């Protein structure tokens, strides 16, 4: 596989469920990102990991919990979400001191009932 | 100061027309200005990008014009095609602390009608 792969592509969960989103990058990058994409809003940065260390946490509610076990994998653990958390969650990666380009996965469409 | 203002939010043009999308920024620390294209059900993908020491960059039918003094940049799509129908995001970025600090515009939904 190449690029950035996200699973699952679609997820429906109740407000009391616990689920996880997974991201895997095959590009040899050392920075990975979680973004939230909602209609009529700019992409919102949630978390950044550089060399497996969390370097940014953009005031995200604690019901979202990231995990980066190695430079190729990134998880977003979800628990007790709210309906307003329904959105497309995008994972991206970039090369340290690279061109500035982000490489995005296709996203996980989350619906919270 | 971190905002990137993008307009219009939606645009409809006929095939062969030249849609133009405009963006403006404030932070002079930005040193890379990419445009991303996103099709429904897909993640954004880099379309074209420019550095602030260049006033124009052209790749195929896509051109970025950059005005450093005005802190504005724009995307032109020449001879637009129905396959160009997508959402376009401008962005401004700089590298700091081991990663790219990226600020995105709100996006422009482009529809090219045959």
Tab-separated table of C-alpha atoms in Angstrom:
chain	number	residue	atom	x	y	z
A	1	UNK	CA	0.000	0.000	0.000
A	2	UNK	CA	1.095	3.554	-0.573
A	3	UNK	CA	0.212	6.952	0.832
A	4	UNK	CA	-1.952	7.507	3.878
A	5	UNK	CA	-4.615	4.942	4.745
A	6	UNK	CA	-7.469	5.555	7.161
A	7	UNK	CA	-9.874	3.027	8.651
A	8	UNK	CA	-12.752	2.778	9.028
A	9	UNK	CA	-14.031	4.977	6.206
A	10	UNK	CA	-17.433	5.306	7.856
A	11	UNK	CA	-18.393	4.988	11.503
A	12	UNK	CA	-21.725	5.411	13.268
A	13	UNK	CA	-21.660	5.429	17.036
A	14	UNK	CA	-23.872	6.233	19.934
A	15	UNK	CA	-22.954	8.831	22.489
A	16	UNK	CA	-21.888	6.201	25.016
A	17	UNK	CA	-19.766	4.076	22.691
A	18	UNK	CA	-15.985	3.855	22.535
A	19	UNK	CA	-14.374	3.510	19.139
A	20	UNK	CA	-11.046	4.249	17.481
A	21	UNK	CA	-9.949	5.670	14.161
A	22	UNK	CA	-6.743	4.359	12.648
A	23	UNK	CA	-4.269	6.003	10.300
A	24	UNK	CA	-1.229	4.445	8.670
A	25	UNK	CA	1.278	6.194	6.445
A	26	UNK	CA	3.673	4.433	4.092
A	27	UNK	CA	5.651	7.523	3.075
A	28	UNK	CA	8.426	7.484	5.653
A	29	UNK	CA	7.230	10.788	7.108
A	30	UNK	CA	7.861	11.706	10.700
A	31	UNK	CA	5.016	14.108	11.420
A	32	UNK	CA	1.377	13.036	11.566
A	33	UNK	CA	-1.764	15.101	12.050
A	34	UNK	CA	-5.440	14.750	12.868
A	35	UNK	CA	-7.788	17.293	11.291
A	36	UNK	CA	-11.537	17.707	11.672
A	37	UNK	CA	-13.483	18.775	8.592
A	38	UNK	CA	-16.981	20.193	9.060
A	39	UNK	CA	-19.207	21.847	6.495
A	40	UNK	CA	-18.580	25.564	5.938
A	41	UNK	CA	-15.551	25.654	8.239
A	42	UNK	CA	-11.828	25.611	7.551
A	43	UNK	CA	-10.034	22.387	8.373
A	44	UNK	CA	-9.443	22.341	12.113
A	45	UNK	CA	-6.154	20.992	13.396
A	46	UNK	CA	-6.702	18.705	16.368
A	47	UNK	CA	-3.371	17.031	17.125
A	48	UNK	CA	0.131	16.843	15.726
A	49	UNK	CA	2.801	14.255	16.431
A	50	UNK	CA	6.410	14.809	15.430
A	51	UNK	CA	8.776	11.892	15.866
A	52	UNK	CA	6.054	10.156	17.893
A	53	UNK	CA	5.809	12.999	20.393
A	54	UNK	CA	2.653	15.064	20.647
A	55	UNK	CA	3.672	18.607	19.783
A	56	UNK	CA	0.294	20.265	19.475
A	57	UNK	CA	-3.064	19.747	21.069
A	58	UNK	CA	-5.417	22.397	19.763
A	59	UNK	CA	-7.773	22.727	22.739
A	60	UNK	CA	-9.520	19.521	21.780
A	61	UNK	CA	-12.037	18.063	24.267
A	62	UNK	CA	-10.749	15.132	26.286
A	63	UNK	CA	-13.338	12.822	24.699
A	64	UNK	CA	-10.832	12.687	21.814
A	65	UNK	CA	-7.625	10.913	22.754
A	66	UNK	CA	-4.774	10.479	20.268
A	67	UNK	CA	-2.112	7.813	20.268
A	68	UNK	CA	1.012	7.511	18.140
A	69	UNK	CA	2.778	4.201	18.862
A	70	UNK	CA	5.340	4.696	16.064
A	71	UNK	CA	6.027	7.067	13.186
A	72	UNK	CA	3.805	5.117	10.792
A	73	UNK	CA	0.647	4.773	12.878
A	74	UNK	CA	-1.738	7.225	14.461
A	75	UNK	CA	-4.951	6.538	16.321
A	76	UNK	CA	-7.801	8.704	17.507
A	77	UNK	CA	-9.704	7.127	20.386
A	78	UNK	CA	-13.285	8.323	20.763
A	79	UNK	CA	-15.530	8.080	23.807
A	80	UNK	CA	-18.756	9.697	24.987
A	81	UNK	CA	-18.952	11.852	21.889
A	82	UNK	CA	-21.601	14.459	21.162
A	83	UNK	CA	-23.705	14.794	17.988
A	84	UNK	CA	-21.746	17.956	17.090
A	85	UNK	CA	-18.651	15.785	16.796
A	86	UNK	CA	-20.087	14.283	13.618
A	87	UNK	CA	-17.636	15.231	10.876
A	88	UNK	CA	-14.978	13.935	8.510
A	89	UNK	CA	-11.764	13.185	10.385
A	90	UNK	CA	-8.682	13.454	8.233
A	91	UNK	CA	-5.249	12.110	8.945
A	92	UNK	CA	-2.220	13.663	7.251
A	93	UNK	CA	1.535	13.278	7.286
A	94	UNK	CA	4.470	15.432	6.283
A	95	UNK	CA	8.198	15.108	5.908
A	96	UNK	CA	10.374	16.854	8.461
A	97	UNK	CA	11.733	20.010	6.806
A	98	UNK	CA	10.138	18.933	3.547
A	99	UNK	CA	8.378	21.063	0.977
A	100	UNK	CA	5.525	21.954	3.298
A	101	UNK	CA	3.074	19.582	1.657
A	102	UNK	CA	0.632	17.595	3.734
A	103	UNK	CA	-0.384	14.164	2.459
A	104	UNK	CA	-3.954	13.354	3.459
A	105	UNK	CA	-5.830	10.114	3.827
A	106	UNK	CA	-9.362	9.779	2.506
A	107	UNK	CA	-10.873	10.414	5.906
A	108	UNK	CA	-13.186	8.661	8.330
A	109	UNK	CA	-16.770	9.905	8.188
A	110	UNK	CA	-18.080	9.858	11.758
A	111	UNK	CA	-21.749	10.100	12.675
A	112	UNK	CA	-22.690	10.382	16.340
A	113	UNK	CA	-26.311	9.538	17.101
B	1	UNK	CA	-3.296	36.891	12.530
B	2	UNK	CA	-3.403	33.193	11.762
B	3	UNK	CA	-6.423	33.421	9.465
B	4	UNK	CA	-6.454	32.823	5.766
B	5	UNK	CA	-9.488	34.434	4.147
B	6	UNK	CA	-10.774	32.696	1.030
B	7	UNK	CA	-13.439	33.795	-1.424
B	8	UNK	CA	-15.817	33.007	-2.953
B	9	UNK	CA	-17.214	30.043	-1.038
B	10	UNK	CA	-18.933	28.715	-4.122
B	11	UNK	CA	-18.465	29.263	-7.819
B	12	UNK	CA	-20.255	28.037	-10.910
B	13	UNK	CA	-18.675	28.444	-14.331
B	14	UNK	CA	-19.318	27.049	-17.753
B	15	UNK	CA	-16.894	24.667	-19.387
B	16	UNK	CA	-13.993	26.623	-20.845
B	17	UNK	CA	-14.396	29.482	-18.360
B	18	UNK	CA	-11.654	30.723	-16.024
B	19	UNK	CA	-12.657	30.443	-12.372
B	20	UNK	CA	-10.600	32.568	-10.005
B	21	UNK	CA	-10.339	31.932	-6.273
B	22	UNK	CA	-8.756	34.499	-4.003
B	23	UNK	CA	-7.011	34.228	-0.650
B	24	UNK	CA	-5.508	36.730	1.761
B	25	UNK	CA	-3.305	36.240	4.785
B	26	UNK	CA	-1.809	38.318	7.581
B	27	UNK	CA	1.083	36.408	9.109
B	28	UNK	CA	4.358	37.213	7.338
B	29	UNK	CA	5.930	34.077	8.811
B	30	UNK	CA	4.156	31.957	6.198
B	31	UNK	CA	6.612	30.740	3.575
B	32	UNK	CA	4.672	28.209	1.534
B	33	UNK	CA	1.287	28.696	-0.071
B	34	UNK	CA	-0.336	25.500	-1.352
B	35	UNK	CA	-3.677	24.887	-2.961
B	36	UNK	CA	-5.446	21.628	-2.238
B	37	UNK	CA	-8.150	20.012	-4.341
B	38	UNK	CA	-10.739	17.763	-2.735
B	39	UNK	CA	-13.228	15.563	-4.541
B	40	UNK	CA	-16.291	14.180	-2.719
B	41	UNK	CA	-15.377	11.193	-0.580
B	42	UNK	CA	-11.667	11.866	-0.868
B	43	UNK	CA	-9.076	13.651	1.201
B	44	UNK	CA	-7.519	16.910	0.013
B	45	UNK	CA	-4.581	16.529	-2.359
B	46	UNK	CA	-1.943	19.084	-3.246
B	47	UNK	CA	-2.702	20.750	-6.565
B	48	UNK	CA	-0.055	23.462	-6.859
B	49	UNK	CA	2.013	25.555	-4.468
B	50	UNK	CA	4.168	28.665	-4.477
B	51	UNK	CA	6.874	30.273	-2.339
B	52	UNK	CA	6.676	34.020	-1.615
B	53	UNK	CA	9.760	34.871	-3.697
B	54	UNK	CA	7.851	34.017	-6.880
B	55	UNK	CA	4.980	36.075	-8.305
B	56	UNK	CA	3.448	33.408	-10.510
B	57	UNK	CA	3.563	29.676	-10.959
B	58	UNK	CA	1.885	27.684	-13.666
B	59	UNK	CA	1.298	23.940	-13.845
B	60	UNK	CA	-0.791	22.838	-16.770
B	61	UNK	CA	-4.109	24.687	-16.643
B	62	UNK	CA	-3.592	25.847	-13.047
B	63	UNK	CA	-1.854	29.122	-12.194
B	64	UNK	CA	-1.111	30.740	-8.852
B	65	UNK	CA	-0.623	34.496	-8.779
B	66	UNK	CA	1.103	35.818	-5.667
B	67	UNK	CA	1.253	39.416	-4.433
B	68	UNK	CA	3.587	39.555	-1.468
B	69	UNK	CA	3.085	43.235	-0.674
B	70	UNK	CA	-0.692	42.841	-0.617
B	71	UNK	CA	-0.484	39.468	1.165
B	72	UNK	CA	-2.816	37.949	-1.397
B	73	UNK	CA	-2.696	34.995	-3.713
B	74	UNK	CA	-5.112	33.488	-6.158
B	75	UNK	CA	-5.764	30.366	-8.187
B	76	UNK	CA	-6.800	30.562	-11.835
B	77	UNK	CA	-8.038	27.522	-13.738
B	78	UNK	CA	-7.721	27.970	-17.483
B	79	UNK	CA	-10.112	26.205	-19.861
B	80	UNK	CA	-12.021	24.681	-16.939
B	81	UNK	CA	-13.544	21.228	-17.392
B	82	UNK	CA	-16.391	19.398	-15.622
B	83	UNK	CA	-13.714	17.151	-14.074
B	84	UNK	CA	-12.368	20.198	-12.243
B	85	UNK	CA	-15.562	20.306	-10.168
B	86	UNK	CA	-14.282	19.950	-6.618
B	87	UNK	CA	-13.626	21.948	-3.475
B	88	UNK	CA	-10.452	24.013	-3.490
B	89	UNK	CA	-8.646	25.070	-0.331
B	90	UNK	CA	-5.913	27.636	-0.147
B	91	UNK	CA	-3.456	27.360	2.709
B	92	UNK	CA	-0.473	29.129	4.190
B	93	UNK	CA	2.182	27.331	6.129
B	94	UNK	CA	5.552	27.576	7.828
B	95	UNK	CA	7.757	24.997	9.485
B	96	UNK	CA	8.253	25.179	13.208
B	97	UNK	CA	8.844	22.758	16.058
B	98	UNK	CA	9.176	19.706	13.852
B	99	UNK	CA	6.033	20.053	11.803
B	100	UNK	CA	4.183	22.225	9.302
B	101	UNK	CA	1.962	24.872	10.865
B	102	UNK	CA	-0.795	25.087	8.283
B	103	UNK	CA	-3.690	27.518	8.176
B	104	UNK	CA	-6.425	26.665	5.698
B	105	UNK	CA	-8.994	28.845	3.995
B	106	UNK	CA	-12.659	27.940	4.277
B	107	UNK	CA	-12.751	26.326	0.836
B	108	UNK	CA	-14.418	27.101	-2.489
B	109	UNK	CA	-16.832	24.656	-4.022
B	110	UNK	CA	-16.391	24.874	-7.771
B	111	UNK	CA	-18.905	23.507	-10.234
B	112	UNK	CA	-18.051	23.473	-13.925
B	113	UNK	CA	-21.135	22.901	-16.038
B	114	UNK	CA	-20.866	21.391	-19.520
